[in-house]
Amino acid sequence: MAGKTTIVKRIMGEDVTTVSPTLGFNIKTIDYDGYKLNIWDVGGQKSLRSYWRNYFEHTDSLIWVVDATDRLRIDLCREELHGLLQEERLSGASLLVFANKTDIGGCMTGDELSQALRLDQIRTHRWNILGCSAITGENLNEGLAWVVEDAKARLFLY
């Protein structure tokens, strides 16, 4: 569990003590800095991944949540991310990588994750990586601020 649902619940101000795996998706809407953000929390189980492309219409930003403690699955995470970024409907979308669980000792650093995910090879999307904690809320607002600012810079050019 990378922490996608826990992050959404924390952002929404909901209780994060009881979270179960997302089977399908949850949609939440939040007003952030004068903008309405529709957040699609899509389950990450392997059996659900083939359905991900059904959620990409009108996507301005993609927030990819990585468990910074899970070294065993980082290669699979990289493959899924790079495959996803090939989707035409995600063309031009901002990419924020939330490195979740950075409050846990022994986790991968931002540089380690950036290298493992080969973020430097991504030329088709503007991206940022940010360590966070779904439990404490650390850097979640900073991540949303980056997503909004990056989308504004691309979408509201006058």
CSV table of C-alpha atoms in Angstrom, one decimal:
chain,number,residue,atom,x,y,z
A,1,MET,CA,0.0,0.0,0.0
A,2,ALA,CA,1.6,3.2,-1.2
A,3,GLY,CA,-0.8,5.5,0.6
A,4,LYS,CA,-3.0,7.0,-2.1
A,5,THR,CA,-6.2,6.8,-0.2
A,6,THR,CA,-4.6,7.9,3.1
A,7,ILE,CA,-3.2,11.0,1.3
A,8,VAL,CA,-6.6,11.8,-0.1
A,9,LYS,CA,-8.3,11.4,3.2
A,10,ARG,CA,-5.7,13.5,4.9
A,11,ILE,CA,-6.1,16.3,2.3
A,12,MET,CA,-9.9,16.1,2.8
A,13,GLY,CA,-9.5,16.3,6.6
A,14,GLU,CA,-10.9,12.8,7.1
A,15,ASP,CA,-9.9,10.2,9.6
A,16,VAL,CA,-6.8,8.3,8.4
A,17,THR,CA,-6.7,5.6,11.1
A,18,THR,CA,-8.9,3.2,9.2
A,19,VAL,CA,-8.1,2.8,5.5
A,20,SER,CA,-8.6,-0.3,3.4
A,21,PRO,CA,-7.3,-1.0,-0.1
A,22,THR,CA,-9.3,0.9,-2.9
A,23,LEU,CA,-11.2,-1.6,-5.0
A,24,GLY,CA,-12.1,0.6,-8.0
A,25,PHE,CA,-12.0,4.3,-7.4
A,26,ASN,CA,-13.1,7.2,-5.2
A,27,ILE,CA,-13.7,10.7,-6.3
A,28,LYS,CA,-13.3,13.7,-4.1
A,29,THR,CA,-13.5,17.4,-4.9
A,30,ILE,CA,-11.6,20.0,-3.0
A,31,ASP,CA,-11.4,23.8,-3.3
A,32,TYR,CA,-7.7,24.7,-3.2
A,33,ASP,CA,-6.4,28.2,-3.5
A,34,GLY,CA,-9.5,29.2,-5.5
A,35,TYR,CA,-9.4,26.2,-7.8
A,36,LYS,CA,-11.6,23.2,-7.8
A,37,LEU,CA,-9.6,20.0,-7.8
A,38,ASN,CA,-11.3,16.7,-8.7
A,39,ILE,CA,-9.2,14.0,-7.2
A,40,TRP,CA,-9.6,10.5,-8.5
A,41,ASP,CA,-8.2,7.9,-6.1
A,42,VAL,CA,-7.7,4.9,-8.3
A,43,GLY,CA,-6.9,1.4,-6.8
A,44,GLY,CA,-3.4,0.2,-7.5
A,45,GLN,CA,-3.8,-3.6,-7.4
A,46,LYS,CA,-2.5,-5.4,-10.5
A,47,SER,CA,-6.0,-6.6,-11.4
A,48,LEU,CA,-7.2,-2.9,-11.6
A,49,ARG,CA,-4.3,-1.4,-13.6
A,50,SER,CA,-5.8,-2.3,-17.0
A,51,TYR,CA,-8.7,0.0,-16.1
A,52,TRP,CA,-6.6,3.0,-15.3
A,53,ARG,CA,-6.8,4.5,-18.8
A,54,ASN,CA,-10.6,4.9,-18.3
A,55,TYR,CA,-9.9,7.8,-15.8
A,56,PHE,CA,-7.6,9.9,-18.0
A,57,GLU,CA,-10.0,12.3,-19.8
A,58,HIS,CA,-9.3,15.9,-19.0
A,59,THR,CA,-6.4,15.1,-16.7
A,60,ASP,CA,-4.2,18.2,-16.0
A,61,SER,CA,-2.0,16.6,-13.4
A,62,LEU,CA,-1.1,13.1,-12.3
A,63,ILE,CA,0.0,12.5,-8.7
A,64,TRP,CA,1.9,9.2,-8.5
A,65,VAL,CA,2.3,7.9,-5.0
A,66,VAL,CA,5.3,5.8,-4.2
A,67,ASP,CA,6.0,3.9,-1.0
A,68,ALA,CA,9.5,5.2,-0.2
A,69,THR,CA,10.1,2.1,2.0
A,70,ASP,CA,9.3,-0.5,-0.6
A,71,ARG,CA,12.6,-1.2,-2.3
A,72,LEU,CA,11.4,-4.5,-3.6
A,73,ARG,CA,8.7,-3.1,-5.9
A,74,ILE,CA,10.4,0.1,-7.1
A,75,ASP,CA,11.3,-1.5,-10.5
A,76,LEU,CA,7.7,-2.5,-11.1
A,77,CYS,CA,6.6,1.0,-10.0
A,78,ARG,CA,9.0,2.6,-12.5
A,79,GLU,CA,7.7,0.3,-15.3
A,80,GLU,CA,4.0,1.2,-14.5
A,81,LEU,CA,4.8,4.9,-14.3
A,82,HIS,CA,6.7,5.0,-17.6
A,83,GLY,CA,4.0,2.9,-19.3
A,84,LEU,CA,1.3,5.2,-18.0
A,85,LEU,CA,3.0,8.3,-19.3
A,86,GLN,CA,2.8,6.9,-22.8
A,87,GLU,CA,-1.0,7.3,-22.7
A,88,GLU,CA,-2.1,9.9,-25.2
A,89,ARG,CA,-4.8,11.3,-22.9
A,90,LEU,CA,-2.1,12.1,-20.3
A,91,SER,CA,-0.1,14.1,-22.9
A,92,GLY,CA,1.1,17.3,-21.3
A,93,ALA,CA,-0.2,16.5,-17.8
A,94,SER,CA,2.0,17.6,-14.9
A,95,LEU,CA,3.5,14.7,-12.9
A,96,LEU,CA,3.9,15.0,-9.1
A,97,VAL,CA,5.6,12.0,-7.5
A,98,PHE,CA,4.7,11.9,-3.8
A,99,ALA,CA,7.4,9.8,-2.1
A,100,ASN,CA,5.2,8.7,0.8
A,101,LYS,CA,6.4,7.4,4.2
A,102,THR,CA,9.6,9.5,4.2
A,103,ASP,CA,8.9,9.9,7.9
A,104,ILE,CA,10.0,6.2,8.4
A,105,GLY,CA,13.7,5.5,9.0
A,106,GLY,CA,15.6,3.7,6.3
A,107,CYS,CA,13.3,4.9,3.5
A,108,MET,CA,14.7,5.8,0.1
A,109,THR,CA,15.7,9.4,-0.4
A,110,GLY,CA,14.3,11.7,-3.1
A,111,ASP,CA,17.5,11.2,-5.1
A,112,GLU,CA,17.4,7.4,-4.8
A,113,LEU,CA,13.7,7.4,-5.9
A,114,SER,CA,14.4,9.8,-8.7
A,115,GLN,CA,17.1,7.5,-10.0
A,116,ALA,CA,15.2,4.3,-9.4
A,117,LEU,CA,12.1,5.8,-11.2
A,118,ARG,CA,14.4,7.3,-13.9
A,119,LEU,CA,12.6,10.6,-13.7
A,120,ASP,CA,15.4,12.3,-15.5
A,121,GLN,CA,14.4,10.4,-18.6
A,122,ILE,CA,10.9,11.9,-18.6
A,123,ARG,CA,10.8,14.6,-21.3
A,124,THR,CA,7.1,14.6,-22.1
A,125,HIS,CA,5.8,15.9,-18.8
A,126,ARG,CA,6.9,18.5,-16.3
A,127,TRP,CA,7.6,16.6,-13.1
A,128,ASN,CA,8.5,17.1,-9.5
A,129,ILE,CA,9.2,14.7,-6.7
A,130,LEU,CA,8.3,15.5,-3.1
A,131,GLY,CA,8.8,13.5,0.1
A,132,CYS,CA,5.6,13.3,2.2
A,133,SER,CA,3.8,11.5,4.9
A,134,ALA,CA,0.1,10.6,4.5
A,135,ILE,CA,-0.2,10.1,8.3
A,136,THR,CA,1.3,13.4,9.4
A,137,GLY,CA,0.3,15.4,6.4
A,138,GLU,CA,3.9,16.6,5.8
A,139,ASN,CA,4.3,18.3,2.3
A,140,LEU,CA,0.8,17.4,1.1
A,141,ASN,CA,-0.2,21.0,0.8
A,142,GLU,CA,3.1,21.8,-0.9
A,143,GLY,CA,2.4,19.1,-3.4
A,144,LEU,CA,-1.0,20.5,-4.2
A,145,ALA,CA,0.4,23.9,-4.5
A,146,TRP,CA,3.0,22.7,-7.1
A,147,VAL,CA,0.3,20.9,-9.1
A,148,VAL,CA,-1.9,24.0,-9.2
A,149,GLU,CA,0.9,26.3,-10.1
A,150,ASP,CA,2.2,24.0,-12.8
A,151,ALA,CA,-1.2,23.5,-14.3
A,152,LYS,CA,-1.9,27.3,-14.2
A,153,ALA,CA,1.4,28.0,-16.0
A,154,ARG,CA,0.4,25.6,-18.8
A,155,LEU,CA,-3.3,26.2,-19.0
A,156,PHE,CA,-3.7,29.9,-18.5
A,157,LEU,CA,-1.3,31.4,-21.0
A,158,TYR,CA,-2.6,34.7,-22.2
